[in-house]
PDB file of C-alpha atoms in Angstrom:
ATOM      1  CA  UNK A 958     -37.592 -18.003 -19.742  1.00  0.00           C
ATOM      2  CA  UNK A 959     -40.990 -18.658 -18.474  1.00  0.00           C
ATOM      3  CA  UNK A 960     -41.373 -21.546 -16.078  1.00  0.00           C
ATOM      4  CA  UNK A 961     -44.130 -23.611 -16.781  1.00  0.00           C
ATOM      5  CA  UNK A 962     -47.014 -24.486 -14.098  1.00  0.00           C
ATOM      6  CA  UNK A 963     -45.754 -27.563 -11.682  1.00  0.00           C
ATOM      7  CA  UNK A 964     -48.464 -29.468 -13.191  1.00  0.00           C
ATOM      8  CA  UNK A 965     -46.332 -29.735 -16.513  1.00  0.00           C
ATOM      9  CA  UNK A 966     -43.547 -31.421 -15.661  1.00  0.00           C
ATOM     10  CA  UNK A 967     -42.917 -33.755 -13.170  1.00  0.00           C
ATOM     11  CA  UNK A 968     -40.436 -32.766  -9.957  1.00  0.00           C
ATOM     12  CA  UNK A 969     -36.740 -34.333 -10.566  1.00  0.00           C
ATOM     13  CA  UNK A 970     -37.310 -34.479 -14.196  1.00  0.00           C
ATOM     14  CA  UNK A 971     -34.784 -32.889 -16.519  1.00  0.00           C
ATOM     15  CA  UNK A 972     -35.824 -33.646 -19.642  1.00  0.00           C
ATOM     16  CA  UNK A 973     -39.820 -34.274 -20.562  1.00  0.00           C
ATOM     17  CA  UNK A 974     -40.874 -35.145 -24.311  1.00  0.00           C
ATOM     18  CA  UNK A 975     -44.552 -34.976 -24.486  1.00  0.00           C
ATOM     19  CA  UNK A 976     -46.146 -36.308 -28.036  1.00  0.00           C
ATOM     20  CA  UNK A 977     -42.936 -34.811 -29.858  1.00  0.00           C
ATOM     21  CA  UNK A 978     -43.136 -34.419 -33.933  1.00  0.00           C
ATOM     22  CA  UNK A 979     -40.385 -33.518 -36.535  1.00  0.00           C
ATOM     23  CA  UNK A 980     -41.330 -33.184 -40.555  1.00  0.00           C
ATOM     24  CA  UNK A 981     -38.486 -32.429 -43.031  1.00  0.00           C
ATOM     25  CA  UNK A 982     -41.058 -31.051 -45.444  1.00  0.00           C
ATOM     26  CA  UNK A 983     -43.566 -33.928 -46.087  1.00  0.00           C
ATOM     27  CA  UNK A 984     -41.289 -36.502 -44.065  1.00  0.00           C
ATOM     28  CA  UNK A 985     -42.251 -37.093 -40.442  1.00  0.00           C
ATOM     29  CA  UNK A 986     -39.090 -37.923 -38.600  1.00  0.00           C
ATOM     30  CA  UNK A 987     -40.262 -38.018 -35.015  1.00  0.00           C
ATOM     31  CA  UNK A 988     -44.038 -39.474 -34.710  1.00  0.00           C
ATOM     32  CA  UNK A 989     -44.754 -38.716 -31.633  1.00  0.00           C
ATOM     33  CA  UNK A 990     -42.011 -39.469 -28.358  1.00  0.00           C
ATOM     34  CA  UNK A 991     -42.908 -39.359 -25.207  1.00  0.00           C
ATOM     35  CA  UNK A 992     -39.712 -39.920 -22.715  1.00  0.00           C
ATOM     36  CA  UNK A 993     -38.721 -38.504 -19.511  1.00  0.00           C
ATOM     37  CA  UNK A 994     -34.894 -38.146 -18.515  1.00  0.00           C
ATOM     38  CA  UNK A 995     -34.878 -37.961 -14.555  1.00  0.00           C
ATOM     39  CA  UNK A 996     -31.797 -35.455 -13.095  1.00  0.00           C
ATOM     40  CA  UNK A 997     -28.677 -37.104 -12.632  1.00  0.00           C
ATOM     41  CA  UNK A 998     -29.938 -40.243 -15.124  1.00  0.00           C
ATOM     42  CA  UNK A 999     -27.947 -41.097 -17.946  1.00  0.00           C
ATOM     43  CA  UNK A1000     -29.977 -42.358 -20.807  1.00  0.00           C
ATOM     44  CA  UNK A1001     -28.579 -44.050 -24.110  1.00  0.00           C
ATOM     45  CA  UNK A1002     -30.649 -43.486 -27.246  1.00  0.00           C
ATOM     46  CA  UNK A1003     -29.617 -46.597 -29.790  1.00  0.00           C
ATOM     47  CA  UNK A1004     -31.174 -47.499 -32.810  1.00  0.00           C
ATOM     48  CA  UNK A1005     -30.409 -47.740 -37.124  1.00  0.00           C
ATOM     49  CA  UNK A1006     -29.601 -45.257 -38.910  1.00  0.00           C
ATOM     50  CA  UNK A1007     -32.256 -42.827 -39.937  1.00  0.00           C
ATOM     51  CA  UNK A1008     -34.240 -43.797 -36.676  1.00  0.00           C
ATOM     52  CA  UNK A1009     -34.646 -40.323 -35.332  1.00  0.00           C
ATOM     53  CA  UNK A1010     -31.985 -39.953 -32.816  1.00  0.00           C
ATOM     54  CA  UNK A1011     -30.129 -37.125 -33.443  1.00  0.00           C
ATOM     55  CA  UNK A1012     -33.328 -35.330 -35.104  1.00  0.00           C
ATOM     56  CA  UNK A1013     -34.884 -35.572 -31.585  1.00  0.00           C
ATOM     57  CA  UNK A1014     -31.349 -34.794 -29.426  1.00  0.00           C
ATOM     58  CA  UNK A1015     -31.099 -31.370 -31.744  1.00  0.00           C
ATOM     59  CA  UNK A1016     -34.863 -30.800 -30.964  1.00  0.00           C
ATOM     60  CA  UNK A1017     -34.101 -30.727 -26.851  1.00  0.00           C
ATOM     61  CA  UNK A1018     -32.135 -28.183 -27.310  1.00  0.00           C
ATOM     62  CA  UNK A1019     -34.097 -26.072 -30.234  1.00  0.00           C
ATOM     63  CA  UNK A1020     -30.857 -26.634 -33.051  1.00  0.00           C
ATOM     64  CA  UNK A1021     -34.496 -27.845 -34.668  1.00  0.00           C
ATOM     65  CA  UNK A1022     -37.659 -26.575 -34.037  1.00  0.00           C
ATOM     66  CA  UNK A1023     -40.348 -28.659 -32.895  1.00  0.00           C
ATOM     67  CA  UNK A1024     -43.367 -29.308 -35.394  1.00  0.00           C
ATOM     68  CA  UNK A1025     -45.550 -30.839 -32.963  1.00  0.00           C
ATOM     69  CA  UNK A1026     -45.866 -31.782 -29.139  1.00  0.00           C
ATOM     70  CA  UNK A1027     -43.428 -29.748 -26.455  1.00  0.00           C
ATOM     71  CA  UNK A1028     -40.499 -30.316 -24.997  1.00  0.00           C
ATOM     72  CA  UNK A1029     -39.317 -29.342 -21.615  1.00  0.00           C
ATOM     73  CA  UNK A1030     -35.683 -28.788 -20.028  1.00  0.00           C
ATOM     74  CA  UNK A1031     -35.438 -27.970 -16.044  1.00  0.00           C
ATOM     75  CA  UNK A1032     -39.087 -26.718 -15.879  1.00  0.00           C
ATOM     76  CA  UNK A1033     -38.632 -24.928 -18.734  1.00  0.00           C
ATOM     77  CA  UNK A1034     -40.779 -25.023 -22.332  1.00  0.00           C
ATOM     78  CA  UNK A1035     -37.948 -25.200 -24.585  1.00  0.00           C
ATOM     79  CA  UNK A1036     -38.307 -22.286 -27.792  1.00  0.00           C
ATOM     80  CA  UNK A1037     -41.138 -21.229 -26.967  1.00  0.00           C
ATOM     81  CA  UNK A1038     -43.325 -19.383 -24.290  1.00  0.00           C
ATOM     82  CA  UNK A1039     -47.285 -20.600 -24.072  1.00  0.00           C
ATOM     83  CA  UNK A1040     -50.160 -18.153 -23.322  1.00  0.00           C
ATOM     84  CA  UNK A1041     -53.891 -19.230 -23.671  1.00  0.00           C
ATOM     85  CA  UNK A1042     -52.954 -22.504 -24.917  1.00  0.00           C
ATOM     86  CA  UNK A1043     -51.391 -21.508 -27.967  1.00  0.00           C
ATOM     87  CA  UNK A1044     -47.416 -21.507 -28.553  1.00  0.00           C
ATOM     88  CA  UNK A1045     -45.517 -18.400 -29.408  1.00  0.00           C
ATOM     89  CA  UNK A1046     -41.456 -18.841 -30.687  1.00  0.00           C
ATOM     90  CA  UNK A1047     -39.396 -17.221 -28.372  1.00  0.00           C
ATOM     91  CA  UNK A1048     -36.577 -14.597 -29.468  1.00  0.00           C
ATOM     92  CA  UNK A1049     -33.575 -15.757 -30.504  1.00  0.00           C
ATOM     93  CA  UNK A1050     -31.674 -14.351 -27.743  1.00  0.00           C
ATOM     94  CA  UNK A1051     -34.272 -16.085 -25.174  1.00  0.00           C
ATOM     95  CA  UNK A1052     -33.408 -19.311 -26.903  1.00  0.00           C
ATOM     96  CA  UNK A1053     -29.919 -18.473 -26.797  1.00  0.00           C
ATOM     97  CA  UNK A1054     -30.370 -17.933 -22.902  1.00  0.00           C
ATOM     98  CA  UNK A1055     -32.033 -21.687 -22.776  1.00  0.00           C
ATOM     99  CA  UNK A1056     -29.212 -23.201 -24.307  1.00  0.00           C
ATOM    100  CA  UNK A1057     -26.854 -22.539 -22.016  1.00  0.00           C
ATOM    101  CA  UNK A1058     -28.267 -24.718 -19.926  1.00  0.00           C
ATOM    102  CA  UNK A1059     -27.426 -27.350 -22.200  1.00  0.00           C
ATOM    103  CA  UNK A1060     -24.160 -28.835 -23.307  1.00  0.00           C
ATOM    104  CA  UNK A1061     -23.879 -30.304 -26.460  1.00  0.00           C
ATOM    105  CA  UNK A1062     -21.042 -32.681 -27.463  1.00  0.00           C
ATOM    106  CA  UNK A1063     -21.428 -33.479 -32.148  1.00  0.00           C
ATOM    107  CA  UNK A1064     -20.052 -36.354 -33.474  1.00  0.00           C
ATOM    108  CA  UNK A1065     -17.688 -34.050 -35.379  1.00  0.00           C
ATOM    109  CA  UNK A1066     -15.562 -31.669 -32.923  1.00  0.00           C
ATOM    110  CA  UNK A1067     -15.981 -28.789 -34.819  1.00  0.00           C
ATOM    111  CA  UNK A1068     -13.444 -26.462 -32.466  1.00  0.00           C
ATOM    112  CA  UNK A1069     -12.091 -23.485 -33.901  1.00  0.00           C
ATOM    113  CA  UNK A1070      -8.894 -24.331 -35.980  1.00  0.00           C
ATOM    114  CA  UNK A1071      -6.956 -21.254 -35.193  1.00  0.00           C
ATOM    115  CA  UNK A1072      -7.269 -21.346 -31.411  1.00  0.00           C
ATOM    116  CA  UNK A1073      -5.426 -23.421 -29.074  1.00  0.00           C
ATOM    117  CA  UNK A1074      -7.313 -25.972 -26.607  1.00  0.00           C
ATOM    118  CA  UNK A1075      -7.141 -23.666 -23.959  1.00  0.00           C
ATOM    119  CA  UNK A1076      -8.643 -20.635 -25.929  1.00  0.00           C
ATOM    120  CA  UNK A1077     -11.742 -23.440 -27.122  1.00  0.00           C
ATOM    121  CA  UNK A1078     -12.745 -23.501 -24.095  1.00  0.00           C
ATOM    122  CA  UNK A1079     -12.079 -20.377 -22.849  1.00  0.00           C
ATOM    123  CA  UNK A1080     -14.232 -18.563 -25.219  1.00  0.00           C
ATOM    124  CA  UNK A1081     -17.837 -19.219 -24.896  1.00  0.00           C
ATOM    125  CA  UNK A1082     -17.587 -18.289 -21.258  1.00  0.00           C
ATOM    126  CA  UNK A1083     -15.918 -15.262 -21.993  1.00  0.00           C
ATOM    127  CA  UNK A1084     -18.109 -14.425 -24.521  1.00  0.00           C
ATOM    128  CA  UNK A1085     -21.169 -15.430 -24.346  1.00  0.00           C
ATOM    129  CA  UNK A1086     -21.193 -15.436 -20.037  1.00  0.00           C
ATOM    130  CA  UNK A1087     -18.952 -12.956 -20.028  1.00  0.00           C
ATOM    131  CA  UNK A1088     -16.617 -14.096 -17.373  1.00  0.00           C
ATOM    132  CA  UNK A1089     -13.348 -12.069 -16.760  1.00  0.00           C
ATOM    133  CA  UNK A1090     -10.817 -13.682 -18.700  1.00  0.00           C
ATOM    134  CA  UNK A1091      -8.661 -14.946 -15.798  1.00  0.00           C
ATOM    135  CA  UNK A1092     -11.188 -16.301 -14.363  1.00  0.00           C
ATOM    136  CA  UNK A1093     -12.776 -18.473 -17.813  1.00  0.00           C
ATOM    137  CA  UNK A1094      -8.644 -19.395 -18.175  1.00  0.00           C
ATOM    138  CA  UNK A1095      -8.760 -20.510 -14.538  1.00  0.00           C
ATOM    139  CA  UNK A1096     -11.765 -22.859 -15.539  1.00  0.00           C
ATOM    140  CA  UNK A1097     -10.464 -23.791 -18.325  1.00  0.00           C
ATOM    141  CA  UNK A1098      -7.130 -25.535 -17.629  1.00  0.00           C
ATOM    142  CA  UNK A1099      -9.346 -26.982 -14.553  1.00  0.00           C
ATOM    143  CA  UNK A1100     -11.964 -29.096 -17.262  1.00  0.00           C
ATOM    144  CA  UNK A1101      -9.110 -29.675 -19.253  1.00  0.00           C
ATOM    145  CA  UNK A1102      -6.779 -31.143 -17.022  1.00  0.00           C
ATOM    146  CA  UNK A1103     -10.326 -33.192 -15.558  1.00  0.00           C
ATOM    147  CA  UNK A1104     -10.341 -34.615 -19.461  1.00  0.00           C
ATOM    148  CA  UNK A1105      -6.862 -35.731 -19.074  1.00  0.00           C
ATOM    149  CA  UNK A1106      -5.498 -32.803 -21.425  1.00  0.00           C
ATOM    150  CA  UNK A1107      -3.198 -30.735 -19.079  1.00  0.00           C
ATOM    151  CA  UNK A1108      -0.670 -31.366 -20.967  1.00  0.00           C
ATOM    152  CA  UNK A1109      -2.092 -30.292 -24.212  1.00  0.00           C
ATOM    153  CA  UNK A1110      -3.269 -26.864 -23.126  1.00  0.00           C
ATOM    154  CA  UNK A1111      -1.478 -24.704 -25.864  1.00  0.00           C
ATOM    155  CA  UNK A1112      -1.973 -27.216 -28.694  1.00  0.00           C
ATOM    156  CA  UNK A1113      -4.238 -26.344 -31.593  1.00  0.00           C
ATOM    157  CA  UNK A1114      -6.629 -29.149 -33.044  1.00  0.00           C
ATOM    158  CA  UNK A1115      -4.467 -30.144 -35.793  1.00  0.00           C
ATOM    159  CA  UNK A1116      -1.778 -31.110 -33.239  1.00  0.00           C
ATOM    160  CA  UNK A1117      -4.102 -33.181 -31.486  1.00  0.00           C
ATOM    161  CA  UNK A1118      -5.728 -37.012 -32.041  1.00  0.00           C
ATOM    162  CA  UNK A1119      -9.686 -37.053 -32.950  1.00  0.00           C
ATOM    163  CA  UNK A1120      -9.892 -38.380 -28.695  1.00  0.00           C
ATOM    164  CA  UNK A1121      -7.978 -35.457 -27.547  1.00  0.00           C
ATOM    165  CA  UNK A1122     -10.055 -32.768 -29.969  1.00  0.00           C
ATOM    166  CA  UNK A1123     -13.364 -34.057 -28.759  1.00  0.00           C
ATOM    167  CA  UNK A1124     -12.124 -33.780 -25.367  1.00  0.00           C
ATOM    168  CA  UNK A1125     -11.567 -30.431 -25.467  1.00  0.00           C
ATOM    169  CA  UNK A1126     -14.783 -30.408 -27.208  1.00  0.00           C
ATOM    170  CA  UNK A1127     -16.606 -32.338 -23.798  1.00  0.00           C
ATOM    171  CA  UNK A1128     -14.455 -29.633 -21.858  1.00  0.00           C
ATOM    172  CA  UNK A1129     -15.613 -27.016 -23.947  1.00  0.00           C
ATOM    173  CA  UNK A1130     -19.215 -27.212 -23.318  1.00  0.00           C
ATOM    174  CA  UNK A1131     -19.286 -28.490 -19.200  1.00  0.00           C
ATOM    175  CA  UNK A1132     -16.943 -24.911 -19.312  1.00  0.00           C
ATOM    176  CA  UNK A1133     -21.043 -23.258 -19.842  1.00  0.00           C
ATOM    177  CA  UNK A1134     -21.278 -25.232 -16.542  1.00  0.00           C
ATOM    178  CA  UNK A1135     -24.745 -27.137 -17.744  1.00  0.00           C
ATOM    179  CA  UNK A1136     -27.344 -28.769 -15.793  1.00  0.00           C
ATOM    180  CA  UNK A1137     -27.714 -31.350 -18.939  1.00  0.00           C
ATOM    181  CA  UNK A1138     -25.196 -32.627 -21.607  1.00  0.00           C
ATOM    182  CA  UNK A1139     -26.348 -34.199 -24.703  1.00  0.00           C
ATOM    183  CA  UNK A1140     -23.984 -36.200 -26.690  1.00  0.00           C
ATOM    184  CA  UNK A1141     -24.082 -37.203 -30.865  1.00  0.00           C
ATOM    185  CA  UNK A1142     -22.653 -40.552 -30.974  1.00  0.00           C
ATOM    186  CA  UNK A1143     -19.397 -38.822 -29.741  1.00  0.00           C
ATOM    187  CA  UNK A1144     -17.239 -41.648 -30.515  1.00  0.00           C
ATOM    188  CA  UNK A1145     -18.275 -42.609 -34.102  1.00  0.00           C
ATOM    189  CA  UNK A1146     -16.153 -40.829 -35.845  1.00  0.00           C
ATOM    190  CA  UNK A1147     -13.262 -41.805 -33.984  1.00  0.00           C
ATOM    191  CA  UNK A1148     -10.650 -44.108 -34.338  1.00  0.00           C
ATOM    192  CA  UNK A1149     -11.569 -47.625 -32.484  1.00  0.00           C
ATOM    193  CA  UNK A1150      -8.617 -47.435 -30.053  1.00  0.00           C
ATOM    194  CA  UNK A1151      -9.385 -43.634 -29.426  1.00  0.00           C
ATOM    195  CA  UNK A1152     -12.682 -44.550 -28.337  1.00  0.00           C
ATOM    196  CA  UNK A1153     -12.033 -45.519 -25.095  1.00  0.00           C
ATOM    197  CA  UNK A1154     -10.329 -42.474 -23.859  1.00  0.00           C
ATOM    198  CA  UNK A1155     -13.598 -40.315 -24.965  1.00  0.00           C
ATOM    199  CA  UNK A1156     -15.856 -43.040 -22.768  1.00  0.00           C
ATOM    200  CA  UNK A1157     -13.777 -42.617 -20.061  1.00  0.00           C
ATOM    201  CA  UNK A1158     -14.407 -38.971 -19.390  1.00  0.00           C
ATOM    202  CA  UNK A1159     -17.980 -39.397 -20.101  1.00  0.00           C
ATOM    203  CA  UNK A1160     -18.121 -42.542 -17.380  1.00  0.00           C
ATOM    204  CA  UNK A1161     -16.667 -39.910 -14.958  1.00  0.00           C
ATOM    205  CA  UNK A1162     -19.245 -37.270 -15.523  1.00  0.00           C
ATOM    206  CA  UNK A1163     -21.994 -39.630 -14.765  1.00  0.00           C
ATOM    207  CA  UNK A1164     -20.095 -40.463 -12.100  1.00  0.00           C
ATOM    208  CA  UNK A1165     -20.460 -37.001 -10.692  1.00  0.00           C
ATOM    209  CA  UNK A1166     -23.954 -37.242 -11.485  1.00  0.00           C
ATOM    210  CA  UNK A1167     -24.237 -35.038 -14.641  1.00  0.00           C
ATOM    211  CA  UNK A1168     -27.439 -35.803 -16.384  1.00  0.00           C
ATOM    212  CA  UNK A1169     -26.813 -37.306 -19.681  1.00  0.00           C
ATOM    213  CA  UNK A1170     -29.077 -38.072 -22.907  1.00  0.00           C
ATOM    214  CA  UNK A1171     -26.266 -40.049 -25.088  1.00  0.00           C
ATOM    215  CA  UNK A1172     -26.917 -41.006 -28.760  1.00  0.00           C
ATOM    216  CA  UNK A1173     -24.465 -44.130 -28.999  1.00  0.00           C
ATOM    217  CA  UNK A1174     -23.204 -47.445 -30.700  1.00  0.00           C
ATOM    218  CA  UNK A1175     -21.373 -48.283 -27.801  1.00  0.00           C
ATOM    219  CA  UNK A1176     -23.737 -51.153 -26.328  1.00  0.00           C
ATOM    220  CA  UNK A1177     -20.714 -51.633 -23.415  1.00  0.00           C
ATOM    221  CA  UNK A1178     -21.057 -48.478 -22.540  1.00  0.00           C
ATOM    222  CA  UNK A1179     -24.894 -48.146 -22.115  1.00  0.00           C
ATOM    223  CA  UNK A1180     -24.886 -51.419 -20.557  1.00  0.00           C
ATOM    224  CA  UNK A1181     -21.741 -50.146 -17.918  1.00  0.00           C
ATOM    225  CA  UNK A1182     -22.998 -46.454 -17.451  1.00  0.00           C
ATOM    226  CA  UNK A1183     -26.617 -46.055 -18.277  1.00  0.00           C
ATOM    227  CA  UNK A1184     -29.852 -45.858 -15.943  1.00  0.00           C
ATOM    228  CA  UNK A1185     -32.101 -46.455 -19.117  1.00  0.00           C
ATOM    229  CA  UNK A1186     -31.639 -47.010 -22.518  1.00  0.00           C
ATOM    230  CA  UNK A1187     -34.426 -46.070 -25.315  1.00  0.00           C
ATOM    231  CA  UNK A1188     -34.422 -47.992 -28.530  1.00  0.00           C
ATOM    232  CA  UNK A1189     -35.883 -46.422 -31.478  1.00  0.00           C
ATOM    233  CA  UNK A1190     -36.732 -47.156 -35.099  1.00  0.00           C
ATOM    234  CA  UNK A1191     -39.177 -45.310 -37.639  1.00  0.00           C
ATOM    235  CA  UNK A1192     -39.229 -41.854 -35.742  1.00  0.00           C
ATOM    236  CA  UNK A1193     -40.464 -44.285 -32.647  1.00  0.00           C
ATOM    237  CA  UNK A1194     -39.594 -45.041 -29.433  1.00  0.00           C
ATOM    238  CA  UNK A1195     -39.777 -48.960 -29.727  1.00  0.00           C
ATOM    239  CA  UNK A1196     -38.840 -50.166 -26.486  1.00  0.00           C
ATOM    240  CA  UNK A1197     -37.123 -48.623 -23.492  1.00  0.00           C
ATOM    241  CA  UNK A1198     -36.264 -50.163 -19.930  1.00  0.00           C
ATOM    242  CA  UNK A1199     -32.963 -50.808 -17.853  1.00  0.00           C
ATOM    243  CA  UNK A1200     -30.035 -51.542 -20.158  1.00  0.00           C
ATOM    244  CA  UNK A1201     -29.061 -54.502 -18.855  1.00  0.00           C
ATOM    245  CA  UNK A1202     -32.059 -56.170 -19.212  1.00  0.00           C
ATOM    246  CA  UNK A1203     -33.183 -54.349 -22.758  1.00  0.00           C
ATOM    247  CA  UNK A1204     -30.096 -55.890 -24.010  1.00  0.00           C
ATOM    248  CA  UNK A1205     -30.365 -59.169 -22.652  1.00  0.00           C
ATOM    249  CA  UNK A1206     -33.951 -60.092 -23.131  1.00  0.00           C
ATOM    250  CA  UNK A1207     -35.408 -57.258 -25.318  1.00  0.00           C
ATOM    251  CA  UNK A1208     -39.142 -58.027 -25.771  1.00  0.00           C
ATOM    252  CA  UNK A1209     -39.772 -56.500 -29.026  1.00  0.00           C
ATOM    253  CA  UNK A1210     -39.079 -58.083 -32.403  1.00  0.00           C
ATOM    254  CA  UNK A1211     -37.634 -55.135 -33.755  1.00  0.00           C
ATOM    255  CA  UNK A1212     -35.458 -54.584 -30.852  1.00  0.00           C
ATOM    256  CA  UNK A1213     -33.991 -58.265 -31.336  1.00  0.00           C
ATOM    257  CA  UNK A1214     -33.477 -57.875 -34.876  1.00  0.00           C
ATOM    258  CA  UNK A1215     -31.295 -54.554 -34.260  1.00  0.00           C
ATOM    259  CA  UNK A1216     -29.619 -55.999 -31.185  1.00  0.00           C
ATOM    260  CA  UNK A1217     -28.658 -59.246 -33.028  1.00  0.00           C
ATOM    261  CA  UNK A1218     -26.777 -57.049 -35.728  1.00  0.00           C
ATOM    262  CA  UNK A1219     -24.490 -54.864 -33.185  1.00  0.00           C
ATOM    263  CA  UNK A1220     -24.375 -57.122 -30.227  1.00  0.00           C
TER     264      UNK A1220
END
């Protein structure tokens, strides 16, 4: 990884979207986002379907490539290395390096089916870090227990409830031991009175001052646990500010109009 001059990005930012563009073939998806995410903040991405949100999460950490603009994690130009002003992709193992910086929770839990919640989240550390095994197991039953799973160690997915899979899938990527976790609307697909077992885990790692960029429905939740929350619509960031007050007296029409739907 090649750390970019101070200049670049600010000091205490995480996260640093400058003039950020995404085209599907002729469709532009993301028109141009600028947003910072400060270490330690947790920031809640809302909006309509088709706004962008998950486009742009998958861009921070390079699942899609940029088309315009840069994007920077921790100092770091994320899939690519810059030399004389002009961009060059980085390899795929250099991006693989990047990303394990990054913790990324889907909407789906997409574990592996024939190992048990213990072996989920034992493997990328063994694998990809590779950690001794006692040691990854050690970790392992530590996050899971810390997701309320101790219990549940030796259970495969199909034995467990869509909360309890995407705990393990939450355990499964803090097991990389990130310095960022990015979350897909992790509750959507979820049963409504599984939901709150999913938030709770995620209240606790903001808690502990994990630094969060959460695509979400849950308005409660980015009004109890968010620092800012970004509303965006059209492959734009329409408004953004402190979530209590975004979501009591948003300023933009379009914000209203969307808030007035979900709220």
């Amino acid at each position: 990884m090649t750390a970019e001059t101070p200049s670049e990005v600010p000091a205490g930012v995480m996260v640093k979207a400058d003039n950020v563009h995404k085209y599907f073939g002729k469709v532009e998806v993301l028109k141009g986002i600028d947003l910072e995410v400060r270490a330690g903040e947790v920031m809640c991405v809302v909006g309509p379907s088709g706004s962008g949100k998950s486009t742009f999460l998958r861009c921070i950490n390079h699942l899609e490539k940029v088309s315009g603009g840069r994007l920077y994690v921790n100092g770091h130009l994320v899939g690519y290395r810059e030399k004389n002003g002009k961009l060059y992709e980085l390899r795929d193992r250099e991006v693989s390096e990047q990303r394990r910086e990054i913790g990324m929770v889907f909407q789906r839990f997409n574990l592996f089916p024939h190992m048990t919640a213990l072996e989920n989240v034992m493997e990328a550390p063994c694998r990809v870090k590779k950690l001794p095994k006692a040691q990854s197991r050690a970790r392992a039953e530590e996050l899971l227990t810390r997701v309320g799973l101790g219990d549940k160690m030796g259970n495969y997915p199909s034995q467990l409830s869509g909360g309890q899979q995407q705990r393990v899938a939450i355990a499964r990527a803090l097991a990389m031991d990130p310095s960022l976790m990015l979350f897909d609307e992790p509750t959507s697909a979820l049963d409504p009175e599984l939901v709150g077992e999913v938030l709770e885990v995620m209240k606790s790692l903001a808690a502990d001052g994990m630094t969060m960029v959460v695509v979400t429905h849950e308005m409660g939740f980015a009004r109890e646990v968010g620092d800012s929350l970004v509303f965006m619509d059209g492959g734009v960031v329409v408004e953004q500010g402190a979530p209590r007050e975004v979501l009591a007296n948003p300023q933009h029409p379009r914000t209203r109009e969307f808030l007035s739907k979900v709220l």
